[in-house]
Amino acid sequence: MTTDWHTLDREPSVTDLYVRAATRRKITGTTLPDSGLRSGIDVDPKRLAAYRKVCGFADNALLPPTYPHVLAFALQMQLLTAKEFPFPLLGLIHLSNRIRVLRPMGGVGRVRVSVQVQNLQPHAKGATFDLVTTLDDQLGPLWEAESRMLCRGVKLEGEPAEQVLAPMLPMTQVAQWKAPADIGRQYAKVSGDYNPIHLSAVSAKLFGFPTAIAHGLWNKARTLAALADHLPTANVNIAVQFMKPVRLPSEVTLMASAAGSSGDFQLQGAGDLEHMMGHWSPIT
């Protein structure tokens, strides 16, 4: 499929896009649009510093490996609330996320962000698609990611094909931390992601959750910050599968294999509850 790219001269207003998302609650089709969005975006040092603090990243010269998701968030919102997109944004479930850091992300000031959707597939509970995001700097491709999203209630022909990450290496405890009751609101301030399921028990209950849950990408970011000494800074593929949500507040434990070019990690809750499974490996 050839992507029909549209270039925006400025970053969209997230506030306006949330209003649009709130008014679209129905499935309107089963075909993904072939259009994508691009825009030049500057890295805001103050916002980056706040993100580092909330997610636990060290203040160094490298852009955190998960931060490009923040740079791309407004464009992603614009794409997922467009009339051509057939699924309601509110209610989408983030199943997995894969990022590839192609080169060291040092000295990054301005990038071109591109977003598109592809790979619509049947799922036992509906349908999944990939939200694909890429970053380019003046030297070319820098970072890319796919977030697999589930829309419940979509009916597609074909057999569901689910991929499950499984640890291959022995793991030991690396870190432990608390996810406080307000971490959803803290992360929303630095990321722009004000999904109601993360903000409070009251708003989460409107979407079927007994209490607020942590953002999946905060779980991943907090984990990668704790694994900074384990992971390569470039030429690395980091994939995670989100499992049981982290209910707020909670205490979680990070398990990981020894540092190296490849490894496994797992985020656990009380009673060995599996919140997230992950793996890192060189880009081949």
PDB file of C-alpha atoms in Angstrom:
ATOM      1  CA  MET A   1       0.000   0.000   0.000  1.00  0.00           C
ATOM      2  CA  THR A   2       1.351   3.432  -0.958  1.00  0.00           C
ATOM      3  CA  THR A   3       0.962   6.052   1.749  1.00  0.00           C
ATOM      4  CA  ASP A   4      -0.552   9.408   0.803  1.00  0.00           C
ATOM      5  CA  TRP A   5       1.515  11.770   2.963  1.00  0.00           C
ATOM      6  CA  HIS A   6       0.193  15.122   4.205  1.00  0.00           C
ATOM      7  CA  THR A   7       2.637  17.615   5.716  1.00  0.00           C
ATOM      8  CA  LEU A   8       1.446  19.929   8.496  1.00  0.00           C
ATOM      9  CA  ASP A   9       3.146  23.274   9.019  1.00  0.00           C
ATOM     10  CA  ARG A  10       2.613  23.137  12.785  1.00  0.00           C
ATOM     11  CA  GLU A  11       1.768  20.721  15.577  1.00  0.00           C
ATOM     12  CA  PRO A  12      -2.010  20.158  16.044  1.00  0.00           C
ATOM     13  CA  SER A  13      -3.844  21.365  19.152  1.00  0.00           C
ATOM     14  CA  VAL A  14      -4.332  18.376  21.457  1.00  0.00           C
ATOM     15  CA  THR A  15      -7.217  20.117  23.265  1.00  0.00           C
ATOM     16  CA  ASP A  16      -9.229  20.394  20.056  1.00  0.00           C
ATOM     17  CA  LEU A  17      -8.461  16.773  19.201  1.00  0.00           C
ATOM     18  CA  TYR A  18      -9.749  15.526  22.564  1.00  0.00           C
ATOM     19  CA  VAL A  19     -13.037  17.326  21.892  1.00  0.00           C
ATOM     20  CA  ARG A  20     -13.216  15.567  18.546  1.00  0.00           C
ATOM     21  CA  ALA A  21     -12.383  12.196  20.134  1.00  0.00           C
ATOM     22  CA  ALA A  22     -15.100  12.609  22.762  1.00  0.00           C
ATOM     23  CA  THR A  23     -17.780  13.018  20.085  1.00  0.00           C
ATOM     24  CA  ARG A  24     -16.767   9.943  18.064  1.00  0.00           C
ATOM     25  CA  ARG A  25     -17.814   6.754  19.829  1.00  0.00           C
ATOM     26  CA  LYS A  26     -18.904   4.479  16.966  1.00  0.00           C
ATOM     27  CA  ILE A  27     -17.130   2.107  14.580  1.00  0.00           C
ATOM     28  CA  THR A  28     -17.700   3.450  11.068  1.00  0.00           C
ATOM     29  CA  GLY A  29     -15.892   0.901   8.869  1.00  0.00           C
ATOM     30  CA  THR A  30     -13.314  -1.854   8.585  1.00  0.00           C
ATOM     31  CA  THR A  31     -10.729  -0.262   6.280  1.00  0.00           C
ATOM     32  CA  LEU A  32      -7.727   1.755   7.389  1.00  0.00           C
ATOM     33  CA  PRO A  33      -6.971   5.029   5.585  1.00  0.00           C
ATOM     34  CA  ASP A  34      -3.910   5.074   3.318  1.00  0.00           C
ATOM     35  CA  SER A  35      -2.958   8.599   4.399  1.00  0.00           C
ATOM     36  CA  GLY A  36      -0.179   9.598   6.778  1.00  0.00           C
ATOM     37  CA  LEU A  37       0.856  12.807   8.543  1.00  0.00           C
ATOM     38  CA  ARG A  38       4.242  14.501   8.765  1.00  0.00           C
ATOM     39  CA  SER A  39       5.492  17.578  10.549  1.00  0.00           C
ATOM     40  CA  GLY A  40       8.697  19.201  11.747  1.00  0.00           C
ATOM     41  CA  ILE A  41       8.793  19.306  15.561  1.00  0.00           C
ATOM     42  CA  ASP A  42      11.240  20.931  17.964  1.00  0.00           C
ATOM     43  CA  VAL A  43      12.417  19.276  21.170  1.00  0.00           C
ATOM     44  CA  ASP A  44      11.363  21.511  24.093  1.00  0.00           C
ATOM     45  CA  PRO A  45      14.106  21.318  26.774  1.00  0.00           C
ATOM     46  CA  LYS A  46      11.715  22.113  29.642  1.00  0.00           C
ATOM     47  CA  ARG A  47       9.196  19.482  28.591  1.00  0.00           C
ATOM     48  CA  LEU A  48      12.000  16.972  28.101  1.00  0.00           C
ATOM     49  CA  ALA A  49      13.367  17.686  31.575  1.00  0.00           C
ATOM     50  CA  ALA A  50       9.903  17.170  33.096  1.00  0.00           C
ATOM     51  CA  TYR A  51       9.531  13.898  31.193  1.00  0.00           C
ATOM     52  CA  ARG A  52      12.899  12.659  32.472  1.00  0.00           C
ATOM     53  CA  LYS A  53      11.835  13.419  36.053  1.00  0.00           C
ATOM     54  CA  VAL A  54       8.457  11.646  35.800  1.00  0.00           C
ATOM     55  CA  CYS A  55       9.918   8.574  34.076  1.00  0.00           C
ATOM     56  CA  GLY A  56      13.188   8.320  35.986  1.00  0.00           C
ATOM     57  CA  PHE A  57      15.637   8.976  33.143  1.00  0.00           C
ATOM     58  CA  ALA A  58      19.054  10.457  33.860  1.00  0.00           C
ATOM     59  CA  ASP A  59      19.722  14.012  32.716  1.00  0.00           C
ATOM     60  CA  ASN A  60      22.266  13.283  29.990  1.00  0.00           C
ATOM     61  CA  ALA A  61      22.881  14.262  26.381  1.00  0.00           C
ATOM     62  CA  LEU A  62      20.771  11.453  24.933  1.00  0.00           C
ATOM     63  CA  LEU A  63      17.052  11.648  24.178  1.00  0.00           C
ATOM     64  CA  PRO A  64      15.292   8.897  26.194  1.00  0.00           C
ATOM     65  CA  PRO A  65      14.404   6.002  23.866  1.00  0.00           C
ATOM     66  CA  THR A  66      10.672   6.413  24.574  1.00  0.00           C
ATOM     67  CA  TYR A  67      10.545  10.215  24.279  1.00  0.00           C
ATOM     68  CA  PRO A  68       9.801  10.270  20.522  1.00  0.00           C
ATOM     69  CA  HIS A  69       6.322   8.973  21.419  1.00  0.00           C
ATOM     70  CA  VAL A  70       5.746  12.297  23.183  1.00  0.00           C
ATOM     71  CA  LEU A  71       6.991  14.260  20.175  1.00  0.00           C
ATOM     72  CA  ALA A  72       4.585  12.321  17.953  1.00  0.00           C
ATOM     73  CA  PHE A  73       1.533  12.317  20.231  1.00  0.00           C
ATOM     74  CA  ALA A  74      -0.346  15.262  18.706  1.00  0.00           C
ATOM     75  CA  LEU A  75       0.159  13.932  15.164  1.00  0.00           C
ATOM     76  CA  GLN A  76      -1.024  10.501  16.269  1.00  0.00           C
ATOM     77  CA  MET A  77      -4.130  12.074  17.788  1.00  0.00           C
ATOM     78  CA  GLN A  78      -4.814  13.973  14.565  1.00  0.00           C
ATOM     79  CA  LEU A  79      -4.544  10.779  12.526  1.00  0.00           C
ATOM     80  CA  LEU A  80      -6.707   8.679  14.874  1.00  0.00           C
ATOM     81  CA  THR A  81      -9.505  11.254  15.089  1.00  0.00           C
ATOM     82  CA  ALA A  82      -9.712  11.975  11.343  1.00  0.00           C
ATOM     83  CA  LYS A  83     -13.023  11.229   9.613  1.00  0.00           C
ATOM     84  CA  GLU A  84     -11.304   8.595   7.473  1.00  0.00           C
ATOM     85  CA  PHE A  85     -10.182   6.602  10.508  1.00  0.00           C
ATOM     86  CA  PRO A  86     -12.939   4.041  11.244  1.00  0.00           C
ATOM     87  CA  PHE A  87     -12.480   3.371  14.975  1.00  0.00           C
ATOM     88  CA  PRO A  88     -13.181   5.575  18.016  1.00  0.00           C
ATOM     89  CA  LEU A  89      -9.966   6.689  19.707  1.00  0.00           C
ATOM     90  CA  LEU A  90     -11.331   6.458  23.248  1.00  0.00           C
ATOM     91  CA  GLY A  91     -11.508   2.781  24.120  1.00  0.00           C
ATOM     92  CA  LEU A  92      -8.568   1.619  21.990  1.00  0.00           C
ATOM     93  CA  ILE A  93      -6.319  -0.775  23.927  1.00  0.00           C
ATOM     94  CA  HIS A  94      -2.532  -0.678  23.605  1.00  0.00           C
ATOM     95  CA  LEU A  95      -1.435  -4.327  23.341  1.00  0.00           C
ATOM     96  CA  SER A  96       2.249  -4.051  22.494  1.00  0.00           C
ATOM     97  CA  ASN A  97       4.956  -1.619  21.503  1.00  0.00           C
ATOM     98  CA  ARG A  98       8.201  -1.978  19.600  1.00  0.00           C
ATOM     99  CA  ILE A  99      10.826   0.739  19.180  1.00  0.00           C
ATOM    100  CA  ARG A 100      14.062   0.758  17.226  1.00  0.00           C
ATOM    101  CA  VAL A 101      16.799   3.260  18.037  1.00  0.00           C
ATOM    102  CA  LEU A 102      18.761   3.370  14.795  1.00  0.00           C
ATOM    103  CA  ARG A 103      21.480   5.839  15.847  1.00  0.00           C
ATOM    104  CA  PRO A 104      22.542   7.513  19.118  1.00  0.00           C
ATOM    105  CA  MET A 105      19.933  10.175  19.917  1.00  0.00           C
ATOM    106  CA  GLY A 106      22.304  12.866  21.126  1.00  0.00           C
ATOM    107  CA  GLY A 107      22.073  16.551  20.246  1.00  0.00           C
ATOM    108  CA  VAL A 108      18.553  16.178  18.842  1.00  0.00           C
ATOM    109  CA  GLY A 109      16.899  19.580  18.443  1.00  0.00           C
ATOM    110  CA  ARG A 110      14.463  19.333  15.549  1.00  0.00           C
ATOM    111  CA  VAL A 111      13.063  16.239  13.838  1.00  0.00           C
ATOM    112  CA  ARG A 112      10.552  15.301  11.187  1.00  0.00           C
ATOM    113  CA  VAL A 113       7.855  13.083  12.684  1.00  0.00           C
ATOM    114  CA  SER A 114       5.761  10.788  10.472  1.00  0.00           C
ATOM    115  CA  VAL A 115       2.734   8.712  11.547  1.00  0.00           C
ATOM    116  CA  GLN A 116       0.508   6.237   9.735  1.00  0.00           C
ATOM    117  CA  VAL A 117      -1.676   3.181  10.434  1.00  0.00           C
ATOM    118  CA  GLN A 118      -1.390  -0.221   8.784  1.00  0.00           C
ATOM    119  CA  ASN A 119      -1.639  -3.993   9.191  1.00  0.00           C
ATOM    120  CA  LEU A 120      -5.322  -4.423  10.097  1.00  0.00           C
ATOM    121  CA  GLN A 121      -5.788  -7.945  11.483  1.00  0.00           C
ATOM    122  CA  PRO A 122      -8.604  -9.981  13.083  1.00  0.00           C
ATOM    123  CA  HIS A 123      -8.388 -10.530  16.833  1.00  0.00           C
ATOM    124  CA  ALA A 124     -10.373 -12.741  19.188  1.00  0.00           C
ATOM    125  CA  LYS A 125     -11.896  -9.595  20.737  1.00  0.00           C
ATOM    126  CA  GLY A 126     -12.122  -7.405  17.637  1.00  0.00           C
ATOM    127  CA  ALA A 127      -9.384  -6.159  15.340  1.00  0.00           C
ATOM    128  CA  THR A 128      -5.840  -4.880  15.726  1.00  0.00           C
ATOM    129  CA  PHE A 129      -3.795  -2.386  13.744  1.00  0.00           C
ATOM    130  CA  ASP A 130      -0.319  -0.897  13.977  1.00  0.00           C
ATOM    131  CA  LEU A 131       0.248   2.788  14.653  1.00  0.00           C
ATOM    132  CA  VAL A 132       3.607   3.375  12.956  1.00  0.00           C
ATOM    133  CA  THR A 133       5.780   6.343  13.929  1.00  0.00           C
ATOM    134  CA  THR A 134       9.162   7.392  12.562  1.00  0.00           C
ATOM    135  CA  LEU A 135      11.630  10.177  13.355  1.00  0.00           C
ATOM    136  CA  ASP A 136      14.154  11.623  10.922  1.00  0.00           C
ATOM    137  CA  ASP A 137      16.826  14.214  11.598  1.00  0.00           C
ATOM    138  CA  GLN A 138      19.078  15.972   9.094  1.00  0.00           C
ATOM    139  CA  LEU A 139      21.092  12.764   8.642  1.00  0.00           C
ATOM    140  CA  GLY A 140      18.093  10.560   7.891  1.00  0.00           C
ATOM    141  CA  PRO A 141      16.126   7.883   9.820  1.00  0.00           C
ATOM    142  CA  LEU A 142      16.778   8.062  13.561  1.00  0.00           C
ATOM    143  CA  TRP A 143      14.026   6.139  15.378  1.00  0.00           C
ATOM    144  CA  GLU A 144      10.924   4.112  14.518  1.00  0.00           C
ATOM    145  CA  ALA A 145       8.119   2.383  16.384  1.00  0.00           C
ATOM    146  CA  GLU A 146       4.967   0.320  16.047  1.00  0.00           C
ATOM    147  CA  SER A 147       2.214   0.378  18.647  1.00  0.00           C
ATOM    148  CA  ARG A 148      -0.284  -2.442  18.214  1.00  0.00           C
ATOM    149  CA  MET A 149      -3.776  -1.287  19.125  1.00  0.00           C
ATOM    150  CA  LEU A 150      -6.966  -3.281  19.694  1.00  0.00           C
ATOM    151  CA  CYS A 151     -10.459  -2.030  18.865  1.00  0.00           C
ATOM    152  CA  ARG A 152     -13.103  -4.200  20.477  1.00  0.00           C
ATOM    153  CA  GLY A 153     -16.196  -5.158  18.539  1.00  0.00           C
ATOM    154  CA  VAL A 154     -14.770  -4.986  15.002  1.00  0.00           C
ATOM    155  CA  LYS A 155     -15.574  -8.052  12.917  1.00  0.00           C
ATOM    156  CA  LEU A 156     -13.094  -9.125  10.246  1.00  0.00           C
ATOM    157  CA  GLU A 157     -12.829 -12.310   8.234  1.00  0.00           C
ATOM    158  CA  GLY A 158      -9.884 -14.598   8.884  1.00  0.00           C
ATOM    159  CA  GLU A 159      -8.293 -16.375  11.817  1.00  0.00           C
ATOM    160  CA  PRO A 160      -6.795 -14.323  14.657  1.00  0.00           C
ATOM    161  CA  ALA A 161      -2.997 -14.551  14.813  1.00  0.00           C
ATOM    162  CA  GLU A 162      -1.538 -13.452  18.138  1.00  0.00           C
ATOM    163  CA  GLN A 163       2.172 -13.187  18.894  1.00  0.00           C
ATOM    164  CA  VAL A 164       3.289 -13.687  22.473  1.00  0.00           C
ATOM    165  CA  LEU A 165       6.667 -12.618  23.853  1.00  0.00           C
ATOM    166  CA  ALA A 166       8.273 -15.286  26.010  1.00  0.00           C
ATOM    167  CA  PRO A 167      11.454 -14.904  28.066  1.00  0.00           C
ATOM    168  CA  MET A 168      14.415 -16.969  26.857  1.00  0.00           C
ATOM    169  CA  LEU A 169      17.074 -16.031  29.425  1.00  0.00           C
ATOM    170  CA  PRO A 170      17.225 -16.358  33.236  1.00  0.00           C
ATOM    171  CA  MET A 171      16.239 -13.159  35.061  1.00  0.00           C
ATOM    172  CA  THR A 172      16.947 -11.671  38.466  1.00  0.00           C
ATOM    173  CA  GLN A 173      15.451  -8.701  40.312  1.00  0.00           C
ATOM    174  CA  VAL A 174      16.902  -5.398  39.092  1.00  0.00           C
ATOM    175  CA  ALA A 175      14.679  -2.756  40.678  1.00  0.00           C
ATOM    176  CA  GLN A 176      11.456  -2.098  42.545  1.00  0.00           C
ATOM    177  CA  TRP A 177       9.333   1.038  42.651  1.00  0.00           C
ATOM    178  CA  LYS A 178       5.930   2.392  43.529  1.00  0.00           C
ATOM    179  CA  ALA A 179       3.454   3.621  40.934  1.00  0.00           C
ATOM    180  CA  PRO A 180       1.671   6.332  42.956  1.00  0.00           C
ATOM    181  CA  ALA A 181      -2.014   7.122  42.674  1.00  0.00           C
ATOM    182  CA  ASP A 182      -1.332  10.312  40.721  1.00  0.00           C
ATOM    183  CA  ILE A 183       1.262   8.968  38.256  1.00  0.00           C
ATOM    184  CA  GLY A 184      -1.371   8.931  35.499  1.00  0.00           C
ATOM    185  CA  ARG A 185      -1.907  12.669  35.939  1.00  0.00           C
ATOM    186  CA  GLN A 186       1.839  13.303  36.233  1.00  0.00           C
ATOM    187  CA  TYR A 187       2.539  11.442  33.008  1.00  0.00           C
ATOM    188  CA  ALA A 188      -0.389  13.128  31.246  1.00  0.00           C
ATOM    189  CA  LYS A 189       1.136  16.560  31.954  1.00  0.00           C
ATOM    190  CA  VAL A 190       4.443  15.670  30.266  1.00  0.00           C
ATOM    191  CA  SER A 191       3.072  13.485  27.451  1.00  0.00           C
ATOM    192  CA  GLY A 192      -0.254  15.113  26.562  1.00  0.00           C
ATOM    193  CA  ASP A 193      -2.035  11.753  26.947  1.00  0.00           C
ATOM    194  CA  TYR A 194      -5.088  12.524  29.088  1.00  0.00           C
ATOM    195  CA  ASN A 195      -6.918   9.235  28.516  1.00  0.00           C
ATOM    196  CA  PRO A 196      -9.553   9.071  31.301  1.00  0.00           C
ATOM    197  CA  ILE A 197      -8.598   5.516  32.318  1.00  0.00           C
ATOM    198  CA  HIS A 198      -5.300   6.862  33.690  1.00  0.00           C
ATOM    199  CA  LEU A 199      -6.449   9.974  35.538  1.00  0.00           C
ATOM    200  CA  SER A 200      -8.662   8.921  38.442  1.00  0.00           C
ATOM    201  CA  ALA A 201     -10.831   6.105  39.729  1.00  0.00           C
ATOM    202  CA  VAL A 202     -13.955   8.082  38.818  1.00  0.00           C
ATOM    203  CA  SER A 203     -12.984   8.625  35.183  1.00  0.00           C
ATOM    204  CA  ALA A 204     -11.569   5.101  34.825  1.00  0.00           C
ATOM    205  CA  LYS A 205     -14.850   3.544  35.964  1.00  0.00           C
ATOM    206  CA  LEU A 206     -16.607   5.177  33.008  1.00  0.00           C
ATOM    207  CA  PHE A 207     -14.571   2.811  30.803  1.00  0.00           C
ATOM    208  CA  GLY A 208     -14.967  -0.333  32.893  1.00  0.00           C
ATOM    209  CA  PHE A 209     -11.877  -0.114  35.116  1.00  0.00           C
ATOM    210  CA  PRO A 210     -12.326  -0.314  38.910  1.00  0.00           C
ATOM    211  CA  THR A 211      -9.511   2.179  39.447  1.00  0.00           C
ATOM    212  CA  ALA A 212      -7.096   4.251  37.395  1.00  0.00           C
ATOM    213  CA  ILE A 213      -4.291   2.336  35.655  1.00  0.00           C
ATOM    214  CA  ALA A 214      -0.792   3.449  34.715  1.00  0.00           C
ATOM    215  CA  HIS A 215      -0.036   4.406  31.108  1.00  0.00           C
ATOM    216  CA  GLY A 216       1.576   1.504  29.279  1.00  0.00           C
ATOM    217  CA  LEU A 217       4.203   3.818  27.840  1.00  0.00           C
ATOM    218  CA  TRP A 218       5.017   5.128  31.329  1.00  0.00           C
ATOM    219  CA  ASN A 219       5.562   1.526  32.436  1.00  0.00           C
ATOM    220  CA  LYS A 220       7.887   1.012  29.481  1.00  0.00           C
ATOM    221  CA  ALA A 221       9.707   4.305  29.978  1.00  0.00           C
ATOM    222  CA  ARG A 222      10.173   3.755  33.719  1.00  0.00           C
ATOM    223  CA  THR A 223      11.480   0.266  32.977  1.00  0.00           C
ATOM    224  CA  LEU A 224      13.963   1.414  30.331  1.00  0.00           C
ATOM    225  CA  ALA A 225      15.197   4.136  32.677  1.00  0.00           C
ATOM    226  CA  ALA A 226      15.916   1.450  35.286  1.00  0.00           C
ATOM    227  CA  LEU A 227      17.643  -0.683  32.634  1.00  0.00           C
ATOM    228  CA  ALA A 228      19.835   2.120  31.304  1.00  0.00           C
ATOM    229  CA  ASP A 229      23.028   0.272  32.286  1.00  0.00           C
ATOM    230  CA  HIS A 230      21.791  -2.920  30.600  1.00  0.00           C
ATOM    231  CA  LEU A 231      20.761  -1.540  27.222  1.00  0.00           C
ATOM    232  CA  PRO A 232      22.735  -0.349  24.187  1.00  0.00           C
ATOM    233  CA  THR A 233      22.115   3.303  23.316  1.00  0.00           C
ATOM    234  CA  ALA A 234      21.665   2.634  19.575  1.00  0.00           C
ATOM    235  CA  ASN A 235      21.168  -0.129  17.013  1.00  0.00           C
ATOM    236  CA  VAL A 236      18.693  -1.690  19.415  1.00  0.00           C
ATOM    237  CA  ASN A 237      15.200  -3.111  19.076  1.00  0.00           C
ATOM    238  CA  ILE A 238      13.080  -3.001  22.267  1.00  0.00           C
ATOM    239  CA  ALA A 239       9.740  -4.809  22.200  1.00  0.00           C
ATOM    240  CA  VAL A 240       7.180  -5.096  24.984  1.00  0.00           C
ATOM    241  CA  GLN A 241       3.833  -6.777  25.397  1.00  0.00           C
ATOM    242  CA  PHE A 242       1.396  -5.198  27.844  1.00  0.00           C
ATOM    243  CA  MET A 243      -0.408  -7.749  29.961  1.00  0.00           C
ATOM    244  CA  LYS A 244      -2.305  -7.089  33.200  1.00  0.00           C
ATOM    245  CA  PRO A 245      -2.673  -3.335  33.851  1.00  0.00           C
ATOM    246  CA  VAL A 246      -0.877  -1.663  36.749  1.00  0.00           C
ATOM    247  CA  ARG A 247      -3.678  -0.455  39.009  1.00  0.00           C
ATOM    248  CA  LEU A 248      -2.905   2.734  40.891  1.00  0.00           C
ATOM    249  CA  PRO A 249      -1.406   2.856  43.400  1.00  0.00           C
ATOM    250  CA  SER A 250       0.801  -0.248  43.129  1.00  0.00           C
ATOM    251  CA  GLU A 251       4.297  -1.524  43.828  1.00  0.00           C
ATOM    252  CA  VAL A 252       6.047  -3.316  40.977  1.00  0.00           C
ATOM    253  CA  THR A 253       9.232  -5.332  40.585  1.00  0.00           C
ATOM    254  CA  LEU A 254      11.485  -5.353  37.537  1.00  0.00           C
ATOM    255  CA  MET A 255      13.195  -8.601  36.585  1.00  0.00           C
ATOM    256  CA  ALA A 256      15.850  -8.689  33.862  1.00  0.00           C
ATOM    257  CA  SER A 257      18.605 -10.805  32.385  1.00  0.00           C
ATOM    258  CA  ALA A 258      22.263  -9.758  32.471  1.00  0.00           C
ATOM    259  CA  ALA A 259      23.384  -6.754  30.419  1.00  0.00           C
ATOM    260  CA  GLY A 260      24.330  -7.561  26.846  1.00  0.00           C
ATOM    261  CA  SER A 261      23.403  -7.073  23.203  1.00  0.00           C
ATOM    262  CA  SER A 262      20.221  -9.113  23.822  1.00  0.00           C
ATOM    263  CA  GLY A 263      18.110  -9.669  26.904  1.00  0.00           C
ATOM    264  CA  ASP A 264      14.725 -10.165  28.508  1.00  0.00           C
ATOM    265  CA  PHE A 265      12.817  -8.246  31.166  1.00  0.00           C
ATOM    266  CA  GLN A 266       9.520  -8.492  32.995  1.00  0.00           C
ATOM    267  CA  LEU A 267       7.505  -6.111  35.140  1.00  0.00           C
ATOM    268  CA  GLN A 268       5.698  -7.923  37.957  1.00  0.00           C
ATOM    269  CA  GLY A 269       3.146  -7.003  40.575  1.00  0.00           C
ATOM    270  CA  ALA A 270       2.112  -8.659  43.816  1.00  0.00           C
ATOM    271  CA  GLY A 271       1.803 -12.414  43.609  1.00  0.00           C
ATOM    272  CA  ASP A 272       3.988 -12.529  40.485  1.00  0.00           C
ATOM    273  CA  LEU A 273       1.242 -10.788  38.499  1.00  0.00           C
ATOM    274  CA  GLU A 274       2.636 -10.165  34.995  1.00  0.00           C
ATOM    275  CA  HIS A 275       2.211  -6.544  33.910  1.00  0.00           C
ATOM    276  CA  MET A 276       4.647  -6.357  30.988  1.00  0.00           C
ATOM    277  CA  MET A 277       7.026  -8.676  29.176  1.00  0.00           C
ATOM    278  CA  GLY A 278       9.897  -7.352  27.075  1.00  0.00           C
ATOM    279  CA  HIS A 279      12.987  -8.163  25.051  1.00  0.00           C
ATOM    280  CA  TRP A 280      15.863  -6.192  23.558  1.00  0.00           C
ATOM    281  CA  SER A 281      18.108  -7.236  20.681  1.00  0.00           C
ATOM    282  CA  PRO A 282      20.356  -5.752  17.991  1.00  0.00           C
ATOM    283  CA  ILE A 283      18.689  -4.449  14.824  1.00  0.00           C
ATOM    284  CA  THR A 284      19.403  -6.884  12.013  1.00  0.00           C
TER     285      THR A 284
END
